[in-house]
Short mmCIF file of C-alpha atoms and ligand atoms in Angstrom, two decimals:
data_model
loop_
_atom_site.label_atom_id
_atom_site.label_comp_id
_atom_site.label_asym_id
_atom_site.label_seq_id
_atom_site.Cartn_x
_atom_site.Cartn_y
_atom_site.Cartn_z
CA MET A 1 132.32 176.43 219.27
CA ARG A 2 129.43 177.89 221.16
CA SER A 3 129.72 179.97 224.24
CA ILE A 4 127.44 179.36 227.13
CA PHE A 5 125.57 182.99 227.80
CA LEU A 6 122.96 182.89 230.30
CA PRO A 7 120.82 185.98 231.81
CA VAL A 8 122.22 187.15 235.32
CA PHE A 9 119.71 188.83 237.51
CA THR A 10 118.88 188.90 241.13
CA LEU A 11 115.60 187.11 242.27
CA LYS A 12 115.36 189.12 245.58
CA SER A 13 115.71 192.60 243.87
CA LYS A 14 112.47 191.51 241.57
CA LYS A 15 110.80 190.51 244.47
CA THR A 16 111.06 194.17 246.34
CA SER A 17 110.89 196.02 242.77
CA ASP A 18 107.57 194.40 241.76
CA PRO A 19 104.33 195.74 243.92
CA GLY A 20 102.28 192.81 242.24
CA TRP A 21 104.83 190.37 242.48
CA LYS A 22 103.41 188.79 245.74
CA GLU A 23 99.75 188.89 244.43
CA THR A 24 100.87 186.95 241.27
CA ASN A 25 102.76 184.24 243.34
CA HIS A 26 100.02 183.73 245.51
CA LYS A 27 97.70 183.31 242.42
CA ARG A 28 100.41 180.65 240.98
CA LYS A 29 100.15 178.48 244.31
CA ASN A 30 96.25 177.99 244.17
CA ILE A 31 96.49 177.45 240.26
CA ASN A 32 99.41 174.65 241.27
CA ASN A 33 97.01 173.90 244.62
CA LEU A 34 94.40 171.21 242.93
CA ASP A 35 92.60 170.97 246.31
CA LEU A 36 91.48 174.53 246.19
CA ILE A 37 90.53 174.34 242.15
CA SER A 38 88.09 171.42 243.04
CA LYS A 39 87.48 169.72 246.18
CA ASP A 40 85.32 167.07 244.59
CA ILE A 41 88.27 165.46 243.04
CA LYS A 42 88.50 161.78 244.25
CA PHE A 43 91.25 159.97 245.01
CA PRO A 44 92.54 157.27 243.29
CA PRO A 45 91.14 158.53 239.90
CA GLU A 46 89.54 157.04 237.95
CA PRO A 47 91.06 155.04 234.62
CA PRO A 48 91.05 156.92 231.58
CA SER A 49 87.79 156.30 228.88
CA LYS A 50 88.16 154.86 225.95
CA VAL A 51 87.31 158.10 224.59
CA LEU A 52 90.11 159.72 225.79
CA LEU A 53 92.33 156.75 225.12
CA GLN A 54 91.35 157.33 221.67
CA LYS A 55 91.82 160.78 221.65
CA ILE A 56 95.99 160.66 223.00
CA ILE A 57 96.19 158.07 220.68
CA HIS A 58 95.32 160.01 218.08
CA GLY A 59 96.85 163.06 218.87
CA PHE A 60 100.22 161.03 219.11
CA SER A 61 99.55 159.69 215.81
CA GLN A 62 99.39 162.57 214.49
CA ALA A 63 102.31 164.30 215.82
CA GLN A 64 104.36 161.40 214.38
CA ILE A 65 103.30 161.33 210.89
CA PRO A 66 106.29 161.47 208.07
CA SER A 67 105.65 165.45 207.52
CA CYS A 68 105.68 166.64 211.21
CA ILE A 69 109.11 164.77 211.24
CA GLU A 70 111.00 164.65 208.33
CA GLU A 71 112.48 167.97 207.37
CA GLY A 72 113.85 170.18 204.40
CA GLY A 73 115.70 172.64 203.38
CA CYS A 74 114.13 176.04 202.83
CA ALA A 75 115.26 177.85 199.37
CA ILE A 76 115.87 181.17 200.58
CA CYS A 77 117.65 180.56 203.75
CA GLY A 78 118.82 177.21 203.75
CA ILE A 79 117.68 176.52 207.20
CA LEU A 80 116.27 172.80 207.95
CA TRP A 81 112.53 172.94 208.64
CA ALA A 82 109.60 170.21 209.52
CA GLN A 83 108.13 169.41 205.95
CA SER A 84 104.86 170.46 207.48
CA GLN A 85 106.06 174.03 207.53
CA LEU A 86 107.70 174.38 203.99
CA LEU A 87 105.32 176.04 201.30
CA PRO A 88 105.81 175.56 197.30
CA ILE A 89 108.55 178.38 196.24
CA ILE A 90 106.19 178.45 193.31
CA ASP A 91 103.73 180.52 194.70
CA TYR A 92 106.16 183.28 195.34
CA LYS A 93 107.52 183.20 191.56
CA GLU A 94 106.52 187.18 191.38
CA LYS A 95 108.44 188.26 194.64
CA LEU A 96 111.92 186.30 193.76
CA HIS A 97 113.18 189.40 192.37
CA LEU A 98 113.66 190.44 196.02
CA LEU A 99 116.42 188.19 196.43
CA SER A 100 118.56 189.73 193.71
CA ASP A 101 122.32 190.23 194.61
CA ASN A 102 122.01 194.26 193.24
CA GLY A 103 125.30 194.52 192.18
CA ARG A 104 127.01 192.87 194.94
CA ILE A 105 129.26 189.89 194.45
CA VAL A 106 127.59 187.10 196.67
CA THR A 107 127.67 184.18 194.75
CA ARG A 108 130.70 182.88 192.42
CA LYS A 109 130.63 180.43 189.78
CA GLU A 110 132.72 177.38 190.52
CA ARG A 111 136.03 177.74 188.59
CA LYS A 112 137.93 174.88 187.15
CA LYS A 113 141.29 176.27 186.96
CA GLN A 114 142.95 179.56 188.24
CA SER A 115 142.43 181.33 184.68
CA ASP A 116 139.07 181.12 184.79
CA PRO A 117 137.29 184.26 185.24
CA ILE A 118 135.70 185.24 188.72
CA SER A 119 131.92 185.38 187.78
CA VAL A 120 128.55 185.37 189.63
CA ILE A 121 125.32 182.97 189.24
CA PRO A 122 122.80 185.16 187.62
CA GLY A 123 119.31 185.38 188.83
CA PRO A 124 117.87 185.23 192.42
CA ILE A 125 120.31 183.37 195.32
CA LEU A 126 118.41 180.60 196.01
CA ASN A 127 119.72 176.86 197.02
CA ILE A 128 118.53 175.70 193.80
CA GLN A 129 118.22 171.87 195.07
CA SER A 130 115.19 172.88 196.99
CA ASN A 131 111.71 173.80 195.67
CA VAL A 132 110.45 174.90 198.98
CA ILE A 133 110.71 177.91 201.27
CA CYS A 134 109.97 178.13 204.73
CA THR A 135 106.72 180.20 206.31
CA GLU A 136 109.24 182.95 207.79
CA CYS A 137 110.86 183.89 204.71
CA ALA A 138 107.24 183.42 202.68
CA GLN A 139 105.86 185.89 205.69
CA SER A 140 108.68 188.47 204.40
CA LEU A 141 108.55 188.36 200.98
CA GLN A 142 104.82 188.86 201.35
CA LYS A 143 105.84 192.04 202.93
CA ASP A 144 108.04 192.63 200.27
CA LYS A 145 111.08 192.38 202.31
CA PRO A 146 114.15 190.06 201.73
CA PRO A 147 114.31 187.62 204.57
CA ASN A 148 117.22 188.72 207.38
CA LEU A 149 118.62 185.23 206.98
CA ALA A 150 118.04 184.86 203.52
CA LEU A 151 121.30 183.53 201.17
CA ALA A 152 120.87 186.61 199.08
CA ASN A 153 122.15 188.53 202.43
CA GLY A 154 125.98 187.95 202.18
CA LEU A 155 125.11 184.65 203.57
CA TRP A 156 125.38 181.98 200.46
CA ILE A 157 128.56 179.76 200.51
CA GLY A 158 127.59 177.55 197.43
CA ASP A 159 127.39 173.96 197.58
CA VAL A 160 129.06 172.31 200.25
CA PRO A 161 131.93 169.49 198.70
CA PRO A 162 130.97 165.85 200.03
CA VAL A 163 134.57 165.96 201.43
CA LEU A 164 133.81 168.59 203.81
CA GLN A 165 130.12 167.24 204.87
CA ASN A 166 129.65 165.21 208.28
CA LEU A 167 133.01 166.37 209.99
CA THR A 168 133.66 165.38 213.18
CA LEU A 169 133.92 168.36 215.66
CA ALA A 170 138.27 167.86 215.35
CA GLU A 171 137.96 168.00 211.98
CA GLN A 172 135.60 171.13 211.90
CA LEU A 173 137.97 172.88 214.24
CA LEU A 174 140.95 172.21 212.05
CA ILE A 175 139.03 173.57 208.81
CA ALA A 176 137.77 176.44 210.56
CA ARG A 177 138.89 179.85 209.19
CA VAL A 178 138.05 181.53 212.47
CA ARG A 179 139.43 180.25 215.72
CA HIS A 180 137.04 180.99 218.84
CA ASN A 181 138.30 181.72 222.41
CA ARG A 182 136.68 182.46 225.51
CA CYS A 183 136.47 181.88 228.93
CA VAL A 184 133.40 180.81 231.36
CA VAL A 185 133.20 180.75 234.88
CA ARG A 186 130.79 179.35 237.29
CA VAL A 187 129.43 181.71 239.95
CA SER A 188 128.43 180.82 243.27
CA SER A 189 124.75 180.49 242.66
CA GLY A 190 125.31 177.82 240.08
CA MET A 191 124.86 180.36 236.64
CA HIS A 192 127.59 180.67 234.26
CA LYS A 193 128.84 184.10 233.76
CA MET A 194 130.92 185.25 230.75
CA ARG A 195 134.57 187.13 232.39
CA ALA A 196 136.41 187.46 229.79
CA ASN A 197 135.78 188.61 226.08
CA ALA A 198 135.78 186.26 223.29
CA VAL A 199 138.83 186.45 221.19
CA MET A 200 139.08 184.89 217.64
CA PHE A 201 142.14 184.41 216.09
CA ALA A 202 142.33 183.47 212.29
CA ASN A 203 143.40 179.84 211.45
CA PRO A 204 145.91 178.92 210.66
CA THR A 205 147.84 181.74 212.69
CA PRO A 206 150.72 183.33 211.26
CA LYS A 207 154.01 182.61 213.26
CA ILE A 208 154.40 185.01 216.16
CA TYR A 209 157.86 186.33 216.80
ZN1 LIG B 301 113.37 180.26 204.84
#
């Protein structure tokens, strides 16, 4: 469940506190007024030329190629990105030591029965089903820093079992470990504001007497 969080500010105070506001606003009005930019614009305008049409169609086609639409998961952070923004992980093989658990228990091997020992998965903490990484993770590795959203930062949850994939909202609420509660009100200006603190209950909630 997501909370609506919008910034609350008053436009009046911004106008008065910023001395350059009037000037900026005046310039913006002038930009929007096409008559002031060029008085030679004729109405109605000429139909687009063949070259312009070709440019528009080419641009549209380039934006619709599969690599710009298809998504893939980053092996380091697990976030979905467009294929065009993913890089092969093999190019960053020497930097993968940054993604080790450093003695912390982040991962856990699957146990088939209760008597099986609890052990971690050796090696760097990665999404092993992916062999590509996103540009943000690649930039962090180039600076010799583990990415903030890396699975190695305690965000690893392992493979999601098929029965828990593609759940409806109601099913997600039923299996959630924590239940969120919040209060959002609409103020007179049409904006929303948070009126009460967010409250979280463990799910299932223990019996309260
Ligand atoms: Zn990533």
